Short mmCIF file of C-alpha atoms and ligand atoms in Angstrom, two decimals:
data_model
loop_
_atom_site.label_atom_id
_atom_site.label_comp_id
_atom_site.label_asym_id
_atom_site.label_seq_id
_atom_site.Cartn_x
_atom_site.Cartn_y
_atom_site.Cartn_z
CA UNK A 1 27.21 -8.10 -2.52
CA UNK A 2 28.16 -11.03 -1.35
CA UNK A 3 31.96 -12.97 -1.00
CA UNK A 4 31.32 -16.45 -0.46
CA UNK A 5 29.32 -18.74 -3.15
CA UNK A 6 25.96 -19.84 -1.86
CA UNK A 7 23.69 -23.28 -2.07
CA UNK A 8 20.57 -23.55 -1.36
CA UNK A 9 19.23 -26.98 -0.76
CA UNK A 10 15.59 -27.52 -1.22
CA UNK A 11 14.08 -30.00 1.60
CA UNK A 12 10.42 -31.51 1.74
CA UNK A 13 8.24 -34.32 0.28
CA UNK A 14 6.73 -34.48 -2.78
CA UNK A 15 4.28 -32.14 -3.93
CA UNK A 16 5.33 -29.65 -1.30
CA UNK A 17 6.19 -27.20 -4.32
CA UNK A 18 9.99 -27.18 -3.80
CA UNK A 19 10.72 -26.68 -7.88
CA UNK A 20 8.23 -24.06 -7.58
CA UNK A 21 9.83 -21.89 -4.90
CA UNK A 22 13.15 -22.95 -6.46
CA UNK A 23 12.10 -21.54 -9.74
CA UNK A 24 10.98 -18.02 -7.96
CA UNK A 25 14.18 -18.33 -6.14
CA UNK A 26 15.99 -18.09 -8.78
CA UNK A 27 14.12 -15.71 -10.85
CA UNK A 28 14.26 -13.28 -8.20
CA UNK A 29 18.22 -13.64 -7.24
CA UNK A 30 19.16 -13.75 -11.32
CA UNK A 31 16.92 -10.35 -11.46
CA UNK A 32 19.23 -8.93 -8.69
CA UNK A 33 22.14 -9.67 -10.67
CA UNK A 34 23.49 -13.31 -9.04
CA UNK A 35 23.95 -15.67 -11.74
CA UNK A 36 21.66 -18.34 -10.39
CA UNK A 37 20.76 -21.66 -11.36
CA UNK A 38 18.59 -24.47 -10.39
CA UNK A 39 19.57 -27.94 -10.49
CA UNK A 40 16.65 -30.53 -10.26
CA UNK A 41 17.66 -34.25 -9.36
CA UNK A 42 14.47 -35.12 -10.99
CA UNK A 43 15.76 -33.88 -14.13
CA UNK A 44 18.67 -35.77 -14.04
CA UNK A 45 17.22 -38.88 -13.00
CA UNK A 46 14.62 -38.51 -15.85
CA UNK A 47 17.49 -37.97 -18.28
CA UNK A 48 19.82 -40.92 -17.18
CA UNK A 49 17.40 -43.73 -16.11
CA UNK A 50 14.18 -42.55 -18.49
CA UNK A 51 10.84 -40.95 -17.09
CA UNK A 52 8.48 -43.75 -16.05
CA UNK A 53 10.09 -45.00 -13.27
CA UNK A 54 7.20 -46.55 -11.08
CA UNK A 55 6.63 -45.82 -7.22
CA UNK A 56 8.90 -48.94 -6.11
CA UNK A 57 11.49 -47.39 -7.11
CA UNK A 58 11.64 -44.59 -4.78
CA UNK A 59 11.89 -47.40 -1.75
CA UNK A 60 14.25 -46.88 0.60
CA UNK A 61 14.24 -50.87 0.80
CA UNK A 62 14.96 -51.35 -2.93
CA UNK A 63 18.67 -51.15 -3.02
CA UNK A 64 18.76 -50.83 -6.84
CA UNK A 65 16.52 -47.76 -6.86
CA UNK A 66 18.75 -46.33 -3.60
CA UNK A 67 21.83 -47.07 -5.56
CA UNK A 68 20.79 -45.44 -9.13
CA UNK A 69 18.81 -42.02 -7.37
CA UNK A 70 22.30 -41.69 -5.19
CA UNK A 71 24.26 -41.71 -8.48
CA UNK A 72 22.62 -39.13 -10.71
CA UNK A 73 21.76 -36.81 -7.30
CA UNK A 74 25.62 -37.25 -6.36
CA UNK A 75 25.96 -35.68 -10.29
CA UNK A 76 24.06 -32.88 -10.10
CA UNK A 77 25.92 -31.79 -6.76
CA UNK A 78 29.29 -32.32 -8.98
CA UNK A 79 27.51 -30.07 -12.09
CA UNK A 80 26.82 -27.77 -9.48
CA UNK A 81 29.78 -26.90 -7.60
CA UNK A 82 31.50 -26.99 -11.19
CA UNK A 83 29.65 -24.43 -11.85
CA UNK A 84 30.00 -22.09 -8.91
CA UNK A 85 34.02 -22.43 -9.88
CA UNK A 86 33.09 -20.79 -12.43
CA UNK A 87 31.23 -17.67 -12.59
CA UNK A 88 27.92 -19.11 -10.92
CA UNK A 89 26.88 -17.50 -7.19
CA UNK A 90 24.37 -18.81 -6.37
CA UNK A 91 23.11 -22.79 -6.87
CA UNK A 92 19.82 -24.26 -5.94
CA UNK A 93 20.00 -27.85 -4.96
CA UNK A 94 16.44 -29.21 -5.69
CA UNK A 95 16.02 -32.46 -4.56
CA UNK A 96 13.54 -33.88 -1.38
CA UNK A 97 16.51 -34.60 0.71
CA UNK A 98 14.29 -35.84 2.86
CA UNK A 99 17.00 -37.82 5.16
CA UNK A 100 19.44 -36.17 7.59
CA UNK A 101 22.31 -38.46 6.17
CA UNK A 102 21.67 -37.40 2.41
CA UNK A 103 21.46 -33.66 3.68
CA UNK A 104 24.67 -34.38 5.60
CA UNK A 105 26.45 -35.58 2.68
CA UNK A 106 24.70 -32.47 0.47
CA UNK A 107 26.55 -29.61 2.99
CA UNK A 108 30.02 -31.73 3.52
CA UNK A 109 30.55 -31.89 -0.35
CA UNK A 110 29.65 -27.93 -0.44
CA UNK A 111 31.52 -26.56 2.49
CA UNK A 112 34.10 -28.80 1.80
CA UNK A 113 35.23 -26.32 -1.22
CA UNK A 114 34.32 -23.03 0.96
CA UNK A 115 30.61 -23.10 -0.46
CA UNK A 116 27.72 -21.82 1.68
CA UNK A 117 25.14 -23.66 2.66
CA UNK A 118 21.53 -23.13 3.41
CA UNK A 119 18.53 -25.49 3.84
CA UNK A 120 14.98 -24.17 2.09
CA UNK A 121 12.32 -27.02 3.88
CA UNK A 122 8.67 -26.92 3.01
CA UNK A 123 6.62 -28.02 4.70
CA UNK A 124 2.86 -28.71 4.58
CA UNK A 125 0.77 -31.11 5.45
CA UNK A 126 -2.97 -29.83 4.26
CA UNK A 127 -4.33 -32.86 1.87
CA UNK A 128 -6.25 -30.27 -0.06
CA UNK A 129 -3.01 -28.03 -0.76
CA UNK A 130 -1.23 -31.65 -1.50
CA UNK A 131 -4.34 -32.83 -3.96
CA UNK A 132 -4.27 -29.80 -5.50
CA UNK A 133 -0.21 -29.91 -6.45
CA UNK A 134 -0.50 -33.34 -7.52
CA UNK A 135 -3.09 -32.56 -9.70
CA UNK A 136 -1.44 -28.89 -10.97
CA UNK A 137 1.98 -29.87 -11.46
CA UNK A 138 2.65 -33.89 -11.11
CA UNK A 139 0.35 -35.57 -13.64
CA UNK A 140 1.66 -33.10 -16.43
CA UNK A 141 5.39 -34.26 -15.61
CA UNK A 142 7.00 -36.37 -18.33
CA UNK A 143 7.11 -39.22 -15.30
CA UNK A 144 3.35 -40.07 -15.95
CA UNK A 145 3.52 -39.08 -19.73
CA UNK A 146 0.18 -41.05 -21.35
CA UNK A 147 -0.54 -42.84 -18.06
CA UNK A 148 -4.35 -42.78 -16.90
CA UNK A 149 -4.28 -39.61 -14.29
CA UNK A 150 -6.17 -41.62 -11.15
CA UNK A 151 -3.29 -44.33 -11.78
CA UNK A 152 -1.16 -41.78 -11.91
CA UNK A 153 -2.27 -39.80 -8.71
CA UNK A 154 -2.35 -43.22 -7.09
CA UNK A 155 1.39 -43.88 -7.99
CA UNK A 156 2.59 -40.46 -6.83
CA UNK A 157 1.04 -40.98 -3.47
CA UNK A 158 2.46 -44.24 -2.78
CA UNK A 159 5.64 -42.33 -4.12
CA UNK A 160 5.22 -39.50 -1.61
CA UNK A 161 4.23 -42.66 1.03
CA UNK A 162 7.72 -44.31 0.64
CA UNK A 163 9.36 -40.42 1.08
CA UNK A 164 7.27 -40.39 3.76
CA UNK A 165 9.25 -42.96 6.01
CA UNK A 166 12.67 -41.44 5.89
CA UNK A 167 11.63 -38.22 5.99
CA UNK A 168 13.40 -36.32 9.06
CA UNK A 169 12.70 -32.68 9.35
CA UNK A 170 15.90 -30.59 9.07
CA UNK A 171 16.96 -30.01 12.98
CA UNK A 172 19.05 -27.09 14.06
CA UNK A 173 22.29 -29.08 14.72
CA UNK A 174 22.14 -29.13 11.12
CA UNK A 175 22.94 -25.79 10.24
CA UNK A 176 21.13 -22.60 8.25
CA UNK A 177 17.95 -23.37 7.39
CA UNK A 178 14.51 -21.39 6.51
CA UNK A 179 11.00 -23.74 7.02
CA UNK A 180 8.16 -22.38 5.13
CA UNK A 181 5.06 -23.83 6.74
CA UNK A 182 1.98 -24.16 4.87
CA UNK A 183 3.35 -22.01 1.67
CA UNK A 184 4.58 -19.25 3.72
CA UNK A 185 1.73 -19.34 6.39
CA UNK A 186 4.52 -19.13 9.16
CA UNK A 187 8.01 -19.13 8.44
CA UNK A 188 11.32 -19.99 11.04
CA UNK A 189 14.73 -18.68 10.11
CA UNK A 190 17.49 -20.34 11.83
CA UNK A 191 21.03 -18.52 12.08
CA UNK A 192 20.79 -17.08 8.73
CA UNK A 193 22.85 -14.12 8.35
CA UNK A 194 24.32 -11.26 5.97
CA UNK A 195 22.50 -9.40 3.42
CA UNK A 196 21.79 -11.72 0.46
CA UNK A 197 20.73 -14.31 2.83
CA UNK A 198 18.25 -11.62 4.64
CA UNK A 199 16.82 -10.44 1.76
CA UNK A 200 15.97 -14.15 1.24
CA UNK A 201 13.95 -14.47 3.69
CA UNK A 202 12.46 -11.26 3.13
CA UNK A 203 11.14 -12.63 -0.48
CA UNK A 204 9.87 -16.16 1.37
CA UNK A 205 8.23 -14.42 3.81
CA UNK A 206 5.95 -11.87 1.18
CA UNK A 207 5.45 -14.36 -1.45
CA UNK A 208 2.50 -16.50 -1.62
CA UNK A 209 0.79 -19.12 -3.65
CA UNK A 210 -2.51 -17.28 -4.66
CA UNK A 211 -2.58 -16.06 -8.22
CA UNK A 212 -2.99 -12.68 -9.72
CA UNK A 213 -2.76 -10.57 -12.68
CA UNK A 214 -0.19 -7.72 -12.96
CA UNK A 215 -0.64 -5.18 -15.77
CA UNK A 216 2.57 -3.34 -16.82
CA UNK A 217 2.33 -0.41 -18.82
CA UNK A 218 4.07 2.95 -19.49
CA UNK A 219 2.53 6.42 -19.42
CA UNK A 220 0.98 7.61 -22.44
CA UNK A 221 2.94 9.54 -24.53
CA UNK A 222 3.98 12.58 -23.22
CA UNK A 223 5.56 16.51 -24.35
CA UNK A 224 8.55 14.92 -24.05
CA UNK A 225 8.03 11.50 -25.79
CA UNK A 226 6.92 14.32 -29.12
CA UNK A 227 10.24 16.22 -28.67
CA UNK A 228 12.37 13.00 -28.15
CA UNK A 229 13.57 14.45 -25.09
CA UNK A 230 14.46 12.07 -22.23
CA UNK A 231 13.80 11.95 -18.46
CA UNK A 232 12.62 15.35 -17.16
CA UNK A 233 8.42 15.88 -15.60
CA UNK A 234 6.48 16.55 -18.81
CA UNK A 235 2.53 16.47 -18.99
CA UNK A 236 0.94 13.76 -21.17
CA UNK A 237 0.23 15.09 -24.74
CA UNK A 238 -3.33 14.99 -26.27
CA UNK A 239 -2.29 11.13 -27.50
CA UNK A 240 -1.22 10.29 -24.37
CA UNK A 241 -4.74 11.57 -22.43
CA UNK A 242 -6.25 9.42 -25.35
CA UNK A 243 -4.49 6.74 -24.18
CA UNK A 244 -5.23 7.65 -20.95
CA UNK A 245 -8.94 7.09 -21.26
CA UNK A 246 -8.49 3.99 -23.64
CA UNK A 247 -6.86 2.41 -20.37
CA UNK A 248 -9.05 2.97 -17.85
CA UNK A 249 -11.95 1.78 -20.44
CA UNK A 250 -10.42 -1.30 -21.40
CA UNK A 251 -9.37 -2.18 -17.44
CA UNK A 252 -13.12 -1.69 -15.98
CA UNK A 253 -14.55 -4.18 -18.49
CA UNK A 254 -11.42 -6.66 -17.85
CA UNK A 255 -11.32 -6.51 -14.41
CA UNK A 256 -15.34 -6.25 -13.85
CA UNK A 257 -16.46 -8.59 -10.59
CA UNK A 258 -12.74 -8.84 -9.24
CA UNK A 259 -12.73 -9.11 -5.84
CA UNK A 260 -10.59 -8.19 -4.92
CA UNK A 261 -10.75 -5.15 -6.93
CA UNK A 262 -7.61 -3.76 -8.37
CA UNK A 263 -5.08 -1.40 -7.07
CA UNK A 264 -2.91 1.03 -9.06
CA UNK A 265 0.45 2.49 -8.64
CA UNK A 266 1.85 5.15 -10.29
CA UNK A 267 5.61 6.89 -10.12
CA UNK A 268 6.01 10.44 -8.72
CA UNK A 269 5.65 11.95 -11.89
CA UNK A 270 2.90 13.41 -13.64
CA UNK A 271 2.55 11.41 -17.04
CA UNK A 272 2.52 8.06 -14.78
CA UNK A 273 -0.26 10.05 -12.68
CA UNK A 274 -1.83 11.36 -15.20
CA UNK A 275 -2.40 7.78 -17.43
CA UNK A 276 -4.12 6.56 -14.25
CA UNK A 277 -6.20 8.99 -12.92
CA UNK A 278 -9.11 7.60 -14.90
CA UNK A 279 -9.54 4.84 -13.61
CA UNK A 280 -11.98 4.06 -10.61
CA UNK A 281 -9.09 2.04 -7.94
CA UNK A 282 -7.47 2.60 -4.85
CA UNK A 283 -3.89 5.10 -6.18
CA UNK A 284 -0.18 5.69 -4.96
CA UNK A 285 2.39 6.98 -6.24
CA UNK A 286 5.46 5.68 -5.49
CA UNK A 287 8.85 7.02 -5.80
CA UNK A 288 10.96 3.76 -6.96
CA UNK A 289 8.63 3.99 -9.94
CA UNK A 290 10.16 6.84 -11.30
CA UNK A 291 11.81 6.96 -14.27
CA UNK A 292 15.51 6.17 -14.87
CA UNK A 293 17.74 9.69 -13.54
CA UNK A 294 19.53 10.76 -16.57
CA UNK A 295 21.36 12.91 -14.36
CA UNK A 296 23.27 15.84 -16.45
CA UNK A 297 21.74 14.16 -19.62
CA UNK A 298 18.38 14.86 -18.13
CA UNK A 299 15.53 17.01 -21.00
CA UNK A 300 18.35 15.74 -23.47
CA UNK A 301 17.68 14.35 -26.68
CA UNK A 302 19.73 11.54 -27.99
CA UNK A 303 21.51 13.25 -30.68
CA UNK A 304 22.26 15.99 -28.35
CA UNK A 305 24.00 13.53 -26.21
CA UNK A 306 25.91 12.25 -29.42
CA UNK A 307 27.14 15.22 -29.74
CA UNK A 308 27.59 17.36 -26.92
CA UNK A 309 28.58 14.30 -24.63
CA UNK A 310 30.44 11.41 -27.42
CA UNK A 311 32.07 9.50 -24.00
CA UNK A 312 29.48 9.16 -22.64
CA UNK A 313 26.70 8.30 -25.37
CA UNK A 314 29.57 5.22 -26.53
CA UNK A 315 29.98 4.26 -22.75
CA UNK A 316 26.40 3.83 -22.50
CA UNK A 317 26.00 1.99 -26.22
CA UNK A 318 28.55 -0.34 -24.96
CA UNK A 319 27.26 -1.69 -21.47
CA UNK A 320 24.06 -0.04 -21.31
CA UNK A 321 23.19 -2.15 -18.22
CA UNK A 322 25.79 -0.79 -15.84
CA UNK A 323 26.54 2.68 -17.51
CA UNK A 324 25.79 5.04 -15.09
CA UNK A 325 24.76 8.61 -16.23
CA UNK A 326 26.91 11.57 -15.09
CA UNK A 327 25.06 12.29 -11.45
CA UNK A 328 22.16 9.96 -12.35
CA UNK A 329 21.49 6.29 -12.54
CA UNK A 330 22.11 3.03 -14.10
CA UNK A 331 19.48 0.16 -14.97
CA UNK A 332 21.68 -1.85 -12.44
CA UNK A 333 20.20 1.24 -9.80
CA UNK A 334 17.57 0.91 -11.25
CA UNK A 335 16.69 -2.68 -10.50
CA UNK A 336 18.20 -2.39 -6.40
CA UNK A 337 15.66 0.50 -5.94
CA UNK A 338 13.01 -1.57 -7.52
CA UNK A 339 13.37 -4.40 -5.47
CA UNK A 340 11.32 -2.86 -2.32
CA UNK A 341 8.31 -3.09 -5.05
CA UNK A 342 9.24 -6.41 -6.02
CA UNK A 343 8.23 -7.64 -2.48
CA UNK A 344 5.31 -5.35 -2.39
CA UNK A 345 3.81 -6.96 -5.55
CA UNK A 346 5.03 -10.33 -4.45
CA UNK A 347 3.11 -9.93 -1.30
CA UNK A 348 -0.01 -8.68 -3.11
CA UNK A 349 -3.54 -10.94 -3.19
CA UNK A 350 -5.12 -8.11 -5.39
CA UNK A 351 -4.67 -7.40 -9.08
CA UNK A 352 -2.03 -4.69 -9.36
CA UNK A 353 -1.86 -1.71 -12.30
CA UNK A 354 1.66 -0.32 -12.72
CA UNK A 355 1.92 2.46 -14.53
CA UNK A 356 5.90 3.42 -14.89
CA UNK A 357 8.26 4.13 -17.97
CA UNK A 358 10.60 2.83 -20.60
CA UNK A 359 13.36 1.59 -17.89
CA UNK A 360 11.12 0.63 -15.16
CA UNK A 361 9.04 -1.24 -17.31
CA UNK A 362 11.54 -3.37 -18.71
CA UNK A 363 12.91 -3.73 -15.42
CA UNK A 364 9.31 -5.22 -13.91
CA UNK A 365 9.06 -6.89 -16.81
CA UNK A 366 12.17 -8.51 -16.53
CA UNK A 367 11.54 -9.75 -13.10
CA UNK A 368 8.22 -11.52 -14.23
CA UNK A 369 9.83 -12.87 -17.64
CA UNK A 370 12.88 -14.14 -16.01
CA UNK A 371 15.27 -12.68 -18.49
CA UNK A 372 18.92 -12.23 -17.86
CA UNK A 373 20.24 -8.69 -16.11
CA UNK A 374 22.15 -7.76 -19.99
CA UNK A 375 18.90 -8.71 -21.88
CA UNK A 376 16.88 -6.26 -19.57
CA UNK A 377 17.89 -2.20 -21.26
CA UNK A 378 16.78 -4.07 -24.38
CA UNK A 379 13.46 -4.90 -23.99
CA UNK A 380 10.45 -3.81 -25.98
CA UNK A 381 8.00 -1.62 -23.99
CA UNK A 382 6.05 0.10 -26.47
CA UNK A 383 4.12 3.34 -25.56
CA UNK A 384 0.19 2.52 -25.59
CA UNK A 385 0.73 -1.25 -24.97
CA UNK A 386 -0.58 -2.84 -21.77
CA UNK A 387 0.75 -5.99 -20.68
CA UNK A 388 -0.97 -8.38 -19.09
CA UNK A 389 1.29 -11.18 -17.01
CA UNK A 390 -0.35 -14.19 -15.33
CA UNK A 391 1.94 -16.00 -13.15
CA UNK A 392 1.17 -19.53 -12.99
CA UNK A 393 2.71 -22.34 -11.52
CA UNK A 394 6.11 -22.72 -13.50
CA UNK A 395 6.65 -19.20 -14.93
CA UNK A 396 3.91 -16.52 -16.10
CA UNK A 397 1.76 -15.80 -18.91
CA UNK A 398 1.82 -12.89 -20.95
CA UNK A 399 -1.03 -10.68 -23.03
CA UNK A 400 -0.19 -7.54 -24.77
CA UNK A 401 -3.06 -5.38 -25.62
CA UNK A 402 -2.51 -2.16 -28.11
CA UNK A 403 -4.82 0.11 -27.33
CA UNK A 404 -5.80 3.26 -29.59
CA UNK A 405 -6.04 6.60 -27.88
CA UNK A 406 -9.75 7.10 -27.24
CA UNK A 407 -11.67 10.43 -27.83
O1 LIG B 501 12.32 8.27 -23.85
C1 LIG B 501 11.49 7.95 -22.78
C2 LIG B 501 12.29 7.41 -21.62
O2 LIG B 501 11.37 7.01 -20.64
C3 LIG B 501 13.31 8.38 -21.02
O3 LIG B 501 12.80 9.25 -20.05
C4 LIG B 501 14.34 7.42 -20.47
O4 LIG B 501 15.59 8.04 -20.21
C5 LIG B 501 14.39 6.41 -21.56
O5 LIG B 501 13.06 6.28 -22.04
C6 LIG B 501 14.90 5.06 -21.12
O6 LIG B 501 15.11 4.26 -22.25
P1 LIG B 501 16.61 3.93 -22.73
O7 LIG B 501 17.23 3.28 -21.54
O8 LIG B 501 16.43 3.01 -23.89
O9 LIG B 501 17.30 5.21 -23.08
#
């Protein structure tokens, strides 16, 4: 996808939710298939020099402090480009790198062994927004473990105060660089270019900081699902209209007074169609939802594959991630034509219903849980089960609800 390893180095002031976006970063560019990884300076400053360290320490006029934050930020760069020698591509720098020196330093050390670099700034300047991340996120950090939260708050904004005076925004001399204003409100992209780096800024420019739920779920069961038979455009069976109705029952009394009110998408194909059409929201059908192509294995069942097809059935036990079936698809397809949604439901402020299938599922579900590309084929996505995922500020929540096929 890409040739050349890529940084990404976070820029702002406290409380601007760098580690956040870093996080979702991260998430979203594993999911693709980069191996990603975030490295926090905070971390390693927490784990080298202990957690309460108190606002004077983050003076630029305290040489000490300068001396010991330079140190464990100039070892997570090392730990980091280690790691891209390796089989890492992509490395998120998070740090404030709030001074045009430190930055300076950041891209010499990375281009200096043929590394990309790219600045992510945030920037925001709304006390309300700042209050509110102070109070979300900083007071439950291990730095103000036990301490009185209005001492704490205190302490963080003198913190943020001392950023506050070597802070230089990131100018155009310096290179790449995407500035997310206000959380996204506006964003400026400055000579990034090539595909990965594109669909970057695609992803910051459709995600946003409000919260909402995403239900997952598969069709009921369907002909198919009876017959073990894979793939193919079977109607629901009389469980699966049960199940049907049990959804749409359970949704109106969990979503009652949302407002917005809900939306649903559905795949192409009738048993995704037919599991939402009782329900009372807005409906499309989209054709990335669709159920992994089996290709020539299509209306198969398993143990016809076995037999009929032994290459192929061991191919696909053996890397069932990137095994493609004969004129069909992979779960790695399956994942690039999911992406477009990704951004859709990134972008959306209203509760969203999915209803897909087995693969698709797992691959949404994957996205949301953060789990690793190989993990993904494996996944548990049990018919009748709807899944309920909250994302919240460091990662997202997860319900599963069983539901009984209703009469
Ligand atoms: O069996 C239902 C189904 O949705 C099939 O249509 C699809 O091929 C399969 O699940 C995907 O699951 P797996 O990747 O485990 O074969």
């Amino acid at each position: 996808m890409h040739d050349r390893k890529l940084v990404l180095v976070m820029v702002g002031l406290p409380a601007r939710g760098k580690t956040h976006l870093a996080r979702k970063l991260a998430r979203y560019l594993s999911w693709l298939g980069h191996r990603t990884r975030v490295f926090n300076v905070g971390s390693y400053r927490r784990a080298r020099l202990g957690a309460a360290q108190p606002a004077s320490f983050f003076d630029p006029d305290n040489p000490d402090g300068l001396e010991a934050r330079r140190r464990v930020a100039g070892e997570a760069i090392e730990d980091m480009l280690h790691w891209l020698r390796g089989d890492g591509a992509v490395g998120i720098y998070d740090a404030t790198n709030t001074a045009r020196t430190q930055r300076a330093l950041v891209a010499a050390r990375c281009q200096a062994v043929g590394v990309e670099v790219i600045f992510v700034e945030s920037i925001c300047d709304d006390p309300e927004v700042i209050e509110a991340n102070i109070r979300q996120t900083k007071l439950m950090s291990p730095d103000y473990d036990g301490m009185d939260p209005e001492a704490a708050a205190d302490d963080f904004r003198a913190r943020i105060a001392h950023y506050q005076r070597v802070y230089e925004p990131v100018a155009d001399d310096e290179g790449s660089y995407v500035k997310l204003i206000d959380l996204g409100e506006k964003l400026v992209a400055h000579r990034v270019e090539g595909h990965l780096q594109s669909r970057l800024v695609s992803f910051l420019l459709n995600t946003h900081a409000s919260q909402r739920v995403v239900w997952l779920t598969r069709h009921g069961e369907s002909l198919y699902n009876l017959a073990g038979r894979i793939g193919g455009n079977p109607d629901l069976s009389t469980r699966g209209e049960g199940y049907a109705r049990a959804l749409a029952r359970f949704l109106e009394k969990r979503a009652e007074g949302d407002d917005p009110t809900p939306v649903v998408w559905t795949s192409t194909l009738k048993r995704s169609i037919q599991t939402a059409r009782h329900t009372a929201w807005d409906k499309f059908s989209l054709r990335a939802l669709d159920e992994i192509h089996a290709g020539s294995c299509e209306g198969m069942t398993y143990q016809e594959i076995e037999k009929q097809m032994p290459d192929e059935y061991q191919a696909r036990a053996r890397d069932k991630l990137r095994y493609r079936y004969p004129r069909g698809e992979s779960y790695e397809d399956v994942i690039q034509r999911l992406e477009p949604v990704i951004i859709d439901l990134e972008r959306q402020v209203r509760p969203v219903l999915l209803v897909g299938h087995n693969a698709v599922v797992r691959a949404l579900y994957a996205y949301f849980m953060n789990w690793p590309p190989e993990v993904c084929p494996h996944l548990d996505v049990p018919l009748h089960t709807l899944i309920e995922l909250s994302p919240t500020a460091y990662g997202c929540e997860e319900r599963r609800f069983a539901l009984e096929p209703a009469p």
